[in-house]
Tab-separated table of C-alpha atoms in Angstrom:
chain	number	residue	atom	x	y	z
A	1075	MET	CA	0.000	0.000	0.000
A	1076	LYS	CA	2.851	2.424	0.802
A	1077	ILE	CA	4.422	1.794	-2.598
A	1078	ARG	CA	1.113	2.411	-4.312
A	1079	LEU	CA	0.581	5.666	-2.444
A	1080	THR	CA	4.079	6.861	-3.336
A	1081	LEU	CA	3.448	6.170	-7.016
A	1082	LEU	CA	0.089	7.914	-6.821
A	1083	THR	CA	1.601	10.989	-5.183
A	1084	ALA	CA	4.395	11.143	-7.758
A	1085	ALA	CA	1.967	10.864	-10.644
A	1086	LEU	CA	-0.187	13.621	-9.222
A	1087	LEU	CA	2.727	15.977	-8.713
A	1088	LEU	CA	4.006	15.429	-12.250
A	1089	THR	CA	0.630	15.997	-13.884
A	1090	HIS	CA	-0.738	18.802	-11.725
A	1091	GLN	CA	0.915	21.522	-13.790
A	1092	ALA	CA	-0.380	19.983	-17.013
A	1093	MET	CA	-3.933	20.332	-15.729
A	1094	ALA	CA	-3.543	23.993	-14.874
A	1095	LYS	CA	-4.323	25.502	-18.263
A	1096	ASP	CA	-7.582	25.724	-20.176
A	1097	ILE	CA	-8.018	24.774	-23.804
A	1098	PRO	CA	-9.229	27.494	-26.226
A	1099	LEU	CA	-12.950	28.099	-26.830
A	1100	GLY	CA	-12.744	26.666	-30.339
A	1101	GLN	CA	-11.133	23.448	-29.185
A	1102	ALA	CA	-13.752	23.019	-26.459
A	1103	ARG	CA	-16.455	23.539	-29.094
A	1104	ASP	CA	-14.980	20.897	-31.386
A	1105	ILE	CA	-14.730	18.358	-28.569
A	1106	ALA	CA	-18.291	19.027	-27.450
A	1107	ASN	CA	-19.522	18.664	-31.027
A	1108	THR	CA	-18.474	14.999	-31.021
A	1109	THR	CA	-21.216	14.365	-28.445
A	1110	THR	CA	-24.017	15.671	-30.688
A	1111	PRO	CA	-26.012	14.242	-33.621
A	1112	ALA	CA	-23.088	15.499	-35.741
A	1113	SER	CA	-20.928	12.669	-34.399
A	1114	ASP	CA	-19.009	10.497	-36.884
A	1115	SER	CA	-20.393	7.408	-35.133
A	1116	GLN	CA	-23.666	6.154	-36.585
A	1117	THR	CA	-24.129	4.010	-33.488
A	1118	TYR	CA	-23.917	7.074	-31.275
A	1119	VAL	CA	-26.196	9.086	-33.566
A	1120	ALA	CA	-28.763	6.282	-33.365
A	1121	LEU	CA	-28.609	6.370	-29.560
A	1122	GLU	CA	-29.114	10.154	-29.637
A	1123	ALA	CA	-32.107	9.721	-31.941
A	1124	GLN	CA	-33.651	7.106	-29.661
A	1125	SER	CA	-33.161	9.337	-26.624
A	1126	LEU	CA	-34.778	12.292	-28.405
A	1127	ALA	CA	-37.676	10.160	-29.603
A	1128	GLY	CA	-38.285	8.962	-26.048
A	1129	LEU	CA	-38.227	12.531	-24.767
A	1130	ARG	CA	-40.624	13.823	-27.418
A	1131	GLN	CA	-43.045	10.976	-26.728
A	1132	ALA	CA	-42.906	11.633	-22.983
A	1133	LEU	CA	-43.570	15.340	-23.553
A	1134	GLN	CA	-46.440	14.606	-25.920
A	1135	GLY	CA	-48.097	12.006	-23.718
A	1136	ASN	CA	-51.525	11.015	-25.011
A	1137	ALA	CA	-51.991	14.190	-27.050
A	1138	ALA	CA	-52.370	14.012	-30.821
A	1139	SER	CA	-49.212	16.058	-31.324
A	1140	LEU	CA	-46.510	17.850	-29.338
A	1141	THR	CA	-47.135	21.555	-28.782
A	1142	ARG	CA	-45.212	24.214	-26.911
A	1143	ASP	CA	-47.932	24.563	-24.264
A	1144	GLN	CA	-47.250	21.005	-23.134
A	1145	LEU	CA	-43.706	21.915	-22.141
A	1146	GLU	CA	-44.988	24.009	-19.245
A	1147	HIS	CA	-46.532	21.011	-17.483
A	1148	THR	CA	-44.032	18.216	-17.933
A	1149	ALA	CA	-42.908	15.679	-15.365
A	1150	GLN	CA	-41.867	12.056	-15.234
A	1151	SER	CA	-44.855	9.747	-15.473
A	1152	ALA	CA	-46.005	7.621	-12.549
A	1153	LYS	CA	-44.663	4.644	-14.491
A	1154	GLN	CA	-41.199	6.174	-14.894
A	1155	ALA	CA	-40.787	7.500	-11.356
A	1156	ASP	CA	-41.984	5.712	-8.223
A	1157	SER	CA	-43.014	8.848	-6.375
A	1158	ALA	CA	-45.390	6.840	-4.172
A	1159	TRP	CA	-42.445	4.851	-2.799
A	1160	LEU	CA	-40.498	8.011	-2.074
A	1161	LYS	CA	-43.427	9.773	-0.451
A	1162	ALA	CA	-44.144	6.776	1.766
A	1163	ARG	CA	-40.579	6.856	3.075
A	1164	GLY	CA	-41.128	10.407	4.368
A	1165	TYR	CA	-37.603	11.696	3.883
A	1166	ASP	CA	-37.127	15.421	4.570
A	1167	PHE	CA	-34.887	16.906	1.868
A	1168	GLN	CA	-34.670	20.196	3.829
A	1169	THR	CA	-34.826	22.128	0.586
A	1170	LYS	CA	-35.075	25.612	2.090
A	1171	VAL	CA	-32.112	25.044	4.411
A	1172	ASN	CA	-29.989	23.767	1.541
A	1173	GLN	CA	-31.023	26.691	-0.649
A	1174	GLN	CA	-29.683	29.126	1.938
A	1175	VAL	CA	-26.433	27.160	2.212
A	1176	ASP	CA	-26.113	27.334	-1.571
A	1177	ILE	CA	-26.636	31.108	-1.577
A	1178	ALA	CA	-23.865	31.515	0.994
A	1179	LEU	CA	-21.588	29.253	-1.033
A	1180	LEU	CA	-22.036	31.481	-4.093
A	1181	SER	CA	-21.955	34.823	-2.257
A	1182	SER	CA	-18.643	35.905	-3.805
A	1183	PHE	CA	-20.506	36.453	-7.083
A	1184	SER	CA	-21.787	39.769	-5.730
A	1185	ALA	CA	-18.234	41.078	-5.324
A	1186	LEU	CA	-16.877	40.149	-8.755
A	1187	PRO	CA	-15.139	43.060	-10.533
A	1188	LYS	CA	-16.410	44.471	-13.829
A	1189	PRO	CA	-13.636	42.950	-15.983
A	1190	VAL	CA	-14.694	39.461	-14.870
A	1191	LEU	CA	-18.362	40.153	-15.584
A	1192	ASP	CA	-17.437	41.624	-18.966
A	1193	ALA	CA	-15.432	38.501	-19.797
A	1194	ASN	CA	-18.383	36.426	-18.632
A	1195	LEU	CA	-20.611	38.124	-21.223
A	1196	HIS	CA	-18.006	38.058	-24.003
A	1197	THR	CA	-17.505	34.317	-23.496
A	1198	VAL	CA	-21.176	33.393	-23.795
A	1199	GLU	CA	-21.459	35.623	-26.864
A	1200	ALA	CA	-18.517	33.822	-28.495
A	1201	ILE	CA	-19.727	30.306	-27.635
A	1202	ASN	CA	-23.275	31.117	-28.746
A	1203	ARG	CA	-22.071	32.745	-31.974
A	1204	ASP	CA	-19.685	29.980	-33.007
A	1205	ALA	CA	-21.808	26.982	-31.987
A	1206	THR	CA	-22.300	24.329	-34.648
A	1207	GLN	CA	-25.739	23.135	-35.705
A	1208	GLY	CA	-25.046	19.904	-33.853
A	1209	LEU	CA	-24.350	21.772	-30.623
A	1210	ARG	CA	-27.533	23.800	-31.007
A	1211	HIS	CA	-29.623	20.710	-31.644
A	1212	GLN	CA	-28.172	18.937	-28.620
A	1213	ALA	CA	-28.675	22.049	-26.486
A	1214	LEU	CA	-32.363	22.196	-27.412
A	1215	ALA	CA	-32.853	18.540	-26.474
A	1216	ASP	CA	-31.053	19.105	-23.165
A	1217	ALA	CA	-33.135	22.196	-22.446
A	1218	GLU	CA	-36.547	20.649	-22.983
A	1219	GLY	CA	-35.611	17.389	-21.282
A	1220	ILE	CA	-34.971	18.937	-17.877
A	1221	SER	CA	-37.801	17.024	-16.176
A	1222	TYR	CA	-36.574	13.647	-17.421
A	1223	LEU	CA	-33.496	11.425	-17.422
A	1224	TYR	CA	-33.249	10.702	-21.148
A	1225	PHE	CA	-30.127	12.849	-21.478
A	1226	ILE	CA	-28.185	10.406	-19.287
A	1227	ALA	CA	-28.209	7.625	-21.890
A	1228	ASP	CA	-25.569	8.992	-24.257
A	1229	ALA	CA	-22.928	9.046	-21.501
A	1230	LEU	CA	-23.439	5.350	-20.781
A	1231	GLY	CA	-22.110	4.050	-24.090
A	1232	PRO	CA	-24.258	2.399	-26.793
A	1233	LYS	CA	-25.072	-0.886	-25.069
A	1234	LEU	CA	-25.757	0.402	-21.564
A	1235	GLY	CA	-27.348	3.570	-22.951
A	1236	ASN	CA	-29.943	1.578	-24.873
A	1237	ALA	CA	-30.543	-0.596	-21.825
A	1238	PHE	CA	-31.080	2.530	-19.720
A	1239	LEU	CA	-33.653	3.976	-22.139
A	1240	ALA	CA	-35.552	0.683	-22.267
A	1241	ALA	CA	-35.580	0.219	-18.500
A	1242	TYR	CA	-36.541	3.860	-17.892
A	1243	ASP	CA	-39.611	3.734	-20.122
A	1244	LYS	CA	-40.653	0.347	-18.750
A	1245	GLY	CA	-40.667	1.797	-15.242
A	1246	GLU	CA	-37.872	-0.479	-14.044
A	1247	LEU	CA	-35.820	2.419	-12.614
A	1248	GLY	CA	-38.694	3.986	-10.718
A	1249	LYS	CA	-37.000	4.439	-7.357
A	1250	ALA	CA	-33.853	5.984	-8.808
A	1251	ALA	CA	-35.865	8.229	-11.130
A	1252	ALA	CA	-37.960	9.543	-8.239
A	1253	LEU	CA	-35.084	9.983	-5.796
A	1254	ILE	CA	-32.749	11.702	-8.247
A	1255	LYS	CA	-35.298	14.293	-9.308
A	1256	ALA	CA	-36.303	14.928	-5.682
A	1257	SER	CA	-32.630	15.494	-4.810
A	1258	GLU	CA	-32.332	18.532	-7.086
A	1259	VAL	CA	-32.169	21.570	-4.801
A	1260	SER	CA	-33.955	24.335	-6.700
A	1261	THR	CA	-31.888	27.384	-7.624
A	1262	GLY	CA	-34.994	29.587	-7.513
A	1263	ALA	CA	-34.114	31.223	-4.203
A	1264	ALA	CA	-30.567	31.943	-5.376
A	1265	LYS	CA	-31.803	33.430	-8.650
A	1266	LYS	CA	-34.031	35.847	-6.722
A	1267	HIS	CA	-31.225	36.671	-4.306
A	1268	PHE	CA	-28.599	37.528	-6.935
A	1269	ASP	CA	-31.106	38.959	-9.449
A	1270	TYR	CA	-28.729	38.988	-12.419
A	1271	LYS	CA	-29.997	39.562	-15.960
A	1272	ARG	CA	-29.613	36.829	-18.540
A	1273	PRO	CA	-27.083	37.511	-21.305
A	1274	PHE	CA	-29.649	37.975	-24.060
A	1275	LEU	CA	-31.231	40.796	-22.002
A	1276	ILE	CA	-28.025	42.817	-21.639
A	1277	GLN	CA	-28.004	45.973	-23.734
A	1278	ASN	CA	-26.100	45.689	-27.043
A	1279	ASN	CA	-25.491	41.960	-26.625
A	1280	SER	CA	-24.834	39.829	-29.700
A	1281	ILE	CA	-26.700	36.705	-28.582
A	1282	HIS	CA	-28.497	34.682	-31.262
A	1283	LEU	CA	-31.515	32.910	-29.749
A	1284	VAL	CA	-31.797	29.415	-31.219
A	1285	PRO	CA	-35.011	28.399	-33.030
A	1286	ASP	CA	-36.474	25.057	-31.951
A	1287	ASP	CA	-36.317	22.697	-34.908
A	1288	VAL	CA	-35.595	19.681	-32.725
A	1289	VAL	CA	-38.121	19.143	-29.920
A	1290	VAL	CA	-41.380	21.001	-30.569
A	1291	LYS	CA	-40.166	21.848	-34.074
A	1292	ASP	CA	-42.098	25.093	-34.326
A	1293	ASN	CA	-38.958	27.187	-35.001
A	1294	LYS	CA	-39.794	29.431	-32.066
A	1295	ALA	CA	-36.638	30.872	-30.511
A	1296	TYR	CA	-35.668	29.133	-27.269
A	1297	THR	CA	-35.605	31.580	-24.386
A	1298	ALA	CA	-35.848	31.585	-20.600
A	1299	ASP	CA	-37.135	33.841	-17.861
A	1300	GLY	CA	-36.153	34.641	-14.280
A	1301	GLY	CA	-32.690	35.417	-12.996
A	1302	SER	CA	-29.560	34.055	-14.629
A	1303	PHE	CA	-27.278	33.174	-11.699
A	1304	PRO	CA	-27.025	30.281	-10.960
A	1305	SER	CA	-28.346	28.013	-13.719
A	1306	GLY	CA	-31.268	25.787	-12.784
A	1307	HIS	CA	-30.830	23.520	-15.793
A	1308	THR	CA	-27.140	23.058	-15.028
A	1309	ASN	CA	-27.946	22.248	-11.414
A	1310	THR	CA	-30.295	19.567	-12.742
A	1311	GLY	CA	-27.740	18.191	-15.190
A	1312	TYR	CA	-24.932	17.992	-12.632
A	1313	THR	CA	-27.105	16.600	-9.841
A	1314	ASP	CA	-28.683	13.913	-12.003
A	1315	SER	CA	-25.423	12.920	-13.690
A	1316	LEU	CA	-23.480	12.789	-10.423
A	1317	LEU	CA	-26.091	10.686	-8.631
A	1318	ILE	CA	-26.232	8.239	-11.545
A	1319	ALA	CA	-22.412	8.169	-11.482
A	1320	GLU	CA	-22.571	7.204	-7.805
A	1321	MET	CA	-24.973	4.390	-8.718
A	1322	ILE	CA	-23.017	3.283	-11.808
A	1323	PRO	CA	-19.369	3.980	-10.927
A	1324	GLU	CA	-18.341	1.891	-13.942
A	1325	ARG	CA	-19.223	5.023	-15.971
A	1326	PHE	CA	-18.173	7.599	-13.377
A	1327	ASP	CA	-15.904	9.697	-15.595
A	1328	ALA	CA	-18.287	9.792	-18.553
A	1329	LEU	CA	-21.242	10.765	-16.380
A	1330	LEU	CA	-19.286	13.551	-14.703
A	1331	THR	CA	-18.548	14.991	-18.113
A	1332	ARG	CA	-22.201	14.651	-19.112
A	1333	GLY	CA	-23.094	17.026	-16.292
A	1334	ALA	CA	-20.523	19.516	-17.563
A	1335	ARG	CA	-21.748	19.049	-21.115
A	1336	TYR	CA	-25.328	19.737	-20.023
A	1337	GLY	CA	-24.225	23.044	-18.536
A	1338	TYR	CA	-22.342	23.928	-21.729
A	1339	SER	CA	-25.636	23.589	-23.613
A	1340	ARG	CA	-27.028	26.511	-21.624
A	1341	VAL	CA	-24.190	28.734	-22.828
A	1342	VAL	CA	-24.658	27.519	-26.412
A	1343	LEU	CA	-28.282	28.675	-26.276
A	1344	GLY	CA	-27.199	32.085	-24.964
A	1345	VAL	CA	-29.494	31.922	-21.936
A	1346	HIS	CA	-26.758	31.520	-19.307
A	1347	TYR	CA	-23.264	32.812	-18.644
A	1348	PRO	CA	-20.288	30.570	-17.832
A	1349	LEU	CA	-20.417	31.728	-14.201
A	1350	ASP	CA	-24.025	30.533	-13.948
A	1351	VAL	CA	-22.836	27.085	-14.982
A	1352	ILE	CA	-19.775	27.091	-12.727
A	1353	GLY	CA	-21.861	28.157	-9.734
A	1354	SER	CA	-24.354	25.378	-10.326
A	1355	ARG	CA	-21.591	22.789	-10.517
A	1356	MET	CA	-20.431	23.962	-7.102
A	1357	VAL	CA	-23.808	23.744	-5.394
A	1358	ALA	CA	-24.768	20.468	-7.082
A	1359	GLU	CA	-21.601	18.758	-5.880
A	1360	ARG	CA	-22.036	20.188	-2.407
A	1361	ASN	CA	-25.678	19.108	-2.233
A	1362	VAL	CA	-25.024	15.562	-3.442
A	1363	ALA	CA	-22.208	15.155	-0.906
A	1364	HIS	CA	-24.515	16.480	1.826
A	1365	TYR	CA	-27.206	13.932	1.011
A	1366	LEU	CA	-24.813	11.001	0.645
A	1367	ASN	CA	-23.489	11.717	4.139
A	1368	ASP	CA	-27.006	11.502	5.590
A	1369	ALA	CA	-27.662	7.958	6.850
A	1370	LYS	CA	-31.420	8.211	6.198
A	1371	TYR	CA	-30.859	9.357	2.633
A	1372	ARG	CA	-28.329	6.559	2.146
A	1373	VAL	CA	-30.985	3.958	2.880
A	1374	LEU	CA	-33.114	5.342	0.053
A	1375	PHE	CA	-30.108	5.758	-2.225
A	1376	ASN	CA	-28.936	2.177	-1.729
A	1377	GLU	CA	-32.407	0.802	-2.408
A	1378	ALA	CA	-32.752	2.903	-5.570
A	1379	ARG	CA	-29.230	2.020	-6.721
A	1380	ASP	CA	-29.772	-1.705	-6.277
A	1381	GLN	CA	-33.026	-1.594	-8.250
A	1382	LEU	CA	-31.386	0.403	-11.040
A	1383	ARG	CA	-28.365	-1.888	-11.333
A	1384	ALA	CA	-30.502	-5.045	-11.337
A	1385	ALA	CA	-32.797	-3.614	-14.009
A	1386	LEU	CA	-29.896	-2.582	-16.237
A	1387	GLU	CA	-28.243	-5.992	-15.952
A	1388	LYS	CA	-31.543	-7.592	-16.941
A	1389	GLU	CA	-31.841	-5.348	-19.997
A	1390	CYS	CA	-28.183	-5.870	-20.940
A	1391	GLY	CA	-28.272	-9.619	-20.520
A	1392	THR	CA	-24.746	-9.416	-19.102
A	1393	SER	CA	-23.026	-8.099	-16.011
A	1394	LEU	CA	-23.141	-4.336	-15.598
A	1395	ALA	CA	-19.355	-4.170	-15.811
A	1396	GLN	CA	-19.432	-5.836	-19.234
A	1397	CYS	CA	-22.334	-3.716	-20.450
A	1398	ALA	CA	-20.593	-0.507	-19.341
A	1399	GLN	CA	-17.320	-1.183	-21.135
A	1400	SER	CA	-15.979	1.479	-23.475
A	1401	ALA	CA	-17.001	1.205	-27.113
A	1402	GLY	CA	-14.243	3.132	-28.862
A	1403	LYS	CA	-15.394	5.685	-31.425
A	1404	ASP	CA	-19.026	4.859	-30.610
A	1405	ASP	CA	-18.472	6.076	-27.053
A	1406	PRO	CA	-17.373	9.752	-27.294
A	1407	TYR	CA	-17.851	10.480	-23.594
A	1408	ARG	CA	-14.984	8.066	-22.951
A	1409	ASP	CA	-12.668	9.874	-25.368
A	1410	PRO	CA	-9.630	11.261	-23.463
A	1411	ALA	CA	-10.355	14.663	-25.034
A	1412	MET	CA	-13.439	14.919	-22.845
A	1413	ARG	CA	-11.186	15.304	-19.799
A	1414	ASN	CA	-9.858	18.511	-21.341
A	1415	PHE	CA	-13.402	19.618	-22.022
A	1416	TYR	CA	-14.393	18.996	-18.401
A	1417	ARG	CA	-11.418	21.020	-17.195
A	1418	PHE	CA	-12.407	23.833	-19.563
A	1419	THR	CA	-15.932	23.970	-18.136
A	1420	MET	CA	-14.523	24.520	-14.661
A	1421	THR	CA	-13.377	28.037	-15.629
A	1422	TYR	CA	-14.484	28.738	-19.233
A	1423	ASP	CA	-11.106	30.460	-19.480
A	1424	LEU	CA	-12.317	33.401	-17.363
A	1425	PRO	CA	-9.664	35.656	-15.762
A	1426	GLN	CA	-7.661	34.190	-12.913
A	1427	GLN	CA	-6.619	36.512	-10.117
A	1428	LYS	CA	-2.924	36.079	-9.498
A	1429	GLY	CA	-1.555	35.757	-6.008
A	1430	ALA	CA	-0.354	33.286	-3.429
A	1431	GLU	CA	-1.697	29.766	-3.887
A	1432	LYS	CA	-4.222	29.098	-1.140
A	1433	LYS	CA	-4.123	25.782	0.650
A	1434	LEU	CA	-7.207	23.725	-0.099
A	1435	LYS	CA	-9.136	22.365	2.863
A	1436	VAL	CA	-11.477	19.449	2.184
A	1437	PRO	CA	-14.813	19.786	4.031
A	1438	GLU	CA	-15.670	16.862	6.260
A	1439	GLY	CA	-17.368	14.136	4.236
A	1440	ALA	CA	-16.680	15.658	0.805
A	1441	ASP	CA	-14.584	12.616	-0.149
A	1442	VAL	CA	-17.835	10.625	-0.284
A	1443	LEU	CA	-18.191	11.795	-3.882
A	1444	LEU	CA	-15.291	9.495	-4.837
A	1445	GLU	CA	-16.208	6.593	-2.555
A	1446	ALA	CA	-18.183	4.536	-5.070
A	1447	ALA	CA	-15.705	5.149	-7.892
A	1448	LEU	CA	-12.568	4.544	-5.795
A	1449	PRO	CA	-13.676	2.034	-3.134
A	1450	ASN	CA	-10.167	0.749	-2.478
A	1451	LEU	CA	-8.956	4.124	-1.225
A	1452	SER	CA	-9.511	5.385	2.298
A	1453	ALA	CA	-11.311	8.634	3.058
A	1454	ASN	CA	-7.953	10.310	3.689
A	1455	GLN	CA	-6.574	9.070	0.393
A	1456	ARG	CA	-9.606	10.321	-1.505
A	1457	SER	CA	-9.294	13.705	0.203
A	1458	ALA	CA	-5.617	13.854	-0.740
A	1459	LEU	CA	-6.553	13.217	-4.362
A	1460	MET	CA	-9.016	16.082	-4.251
A	1461	VAL	CA	-6.360	18.453	-2.965
A	1462	LYS	CA	-3.637	17.445	-5.392
A	1463	THR	CA	-5.831	17.582	-8.504
A	1464	ALA	CA	-7.733	20.742	-7.604
A	1465	LEU	CA	-8.054	23.739	-9.891
A	1466	PRO	CA	-5.470	26.451	-9.184
A	1467	ALA	CA	-6.667	29.206	-6.859
A	1468	GLY	CA	-7.892	32.591	-8.020
A	1469	TYR	CA	-10.632	31.801	-10.511
A	1470	PRO	CA	-14.024	33.552	-10.106
A	1471	LEU	CA	-16.336	32.222	-7.370
A	1472	SER	CA	-13.445	30.741	-5.352
A	1473	GLY	CA	-14.363	33.352	-2.746
A	1474	ASN	CA	-12.575	34.010	0.520
A	1475	ASN	CA	-13.460	31.047	2.716
A	1476	ASP	CA	-12.585	27.347	2.737
A	1477	GLU	CA	-15.982	26.087	1.563
A	1478	GLN	CA	-16.135	28.407	-1.432
A	1479	GLY	CA	-12.567	27.674	-2.408
A	1480	PHE	CA	-12.999	23.925	-2.188
A	1481	TRP	CA	-16.216	23.538	-4.162
A	1482	GLN	CA	-15.051	25.924	-6.862
A	1483	ARG	CA	-11.692	24.168	-7.285
A	1484	LEU	CA	-12.805	20.544	-6.900
A	1485	ASN	CA	-11.945	18.602	-10.074
A	1486	LEU	CA	-13.574	15.203	-9.643
A	1487	SER	CA	-12.676	14.194	-13.184
A	1488	ALA	CA	-8.948	14.754	-12.613
A	1489	ALA	CA	-9.018	13.009	-9.232
A	1490	TYR	CA	-10.646	9.947	-10.765
A	1491	GLU	CA	-8.278	9.941	-13.728
A	1492	MET	CA	-5.137	10.210	-11.635
A	1493	ALA	CA	-6.215	7.424	-9.302
A	1494	HIS	CA	-6.658	5.118	-12.282
A	1495	LYS	CA	-3.383	6.182	-13.915
A	1496	SER	CA	-1.496	5.211	-10.787
A	1497	ARG	CA	-2.762	1.633	-10.868
């Protein structure tokens, strides 16, 4: 064990500097585009099409056709999500308490200097302007699928992804579907608190609102109301992806990136800034860690996880480990380039304040986020990974206290990668 730890530490020290720089906006765009219907993999494109078809059918329900009005009243069906089971268990999610904790965690937003906010706007304008048609189509599907879990499938690889879609619509994942959606801590209170205008409402902005030719297909420009900071959709994407990653650690890295990719879609559409996405990553990770450290929540989580894994193995006809294996070019979320994309979404190349490197302090219990993916490491070892692979200090929202600094700098993708490289 000592030898292994020494090798792990050495690997982390050698690679830490390599992780410290963002890739350019254009490179991030090109990587993200491989996870859209513009992919070179016909297998992946077919999985995307199946996911979209499932979403459109769920939105339409028993109606003769899908109309925009139906989007305002969407939710998982009773067959998809076992809400009765969850309600009967009587768990208190303490939503209002967690909302206030999230507001405090993001409080440094109010003190950001004008150059950072200007860069925030310029970045969303550039990403929105230069987005490919594939990125726009994927962003529309992500946007309208917020109430469902269809978006998860493409990060599971072709075999497990198809199994997930089948099991989801058959109602075989009901406990997980209900628990995951109930675990999303609404960003509504934070939006009202920070009261920041969306980018397309800023005077003289260059945002191009994207017409819907994918979901409702009425070519009406996609828009959004309410405050911009933090992003509710991104909070959903990160929370859902991270909880599924905790249930299916065989796809941990890919699912982490799916959460980041979901947030990127909001910037593509021009309805959120990078900081909205970064802030939601922070609170989603904090909230999931909080719940996983609650013994009563863990009982529900374990029950939901076991049902989900059994259902997926049944649909796959093999072990989950076999079904989750990488599928080469047909599995873009497992492409090494996606690690660079994930790192990019942690900062969106926004200005870094130079100064002394602050020591990162891991909050008690935060290592739980790596427990399922790295079960052979102790809590102390997982915490050490988090520290050594963290984002450099000084990026926006890192704030001036330990909690803010940790959740802004936490790079779960890098921690997972480095642990596996050291094996």
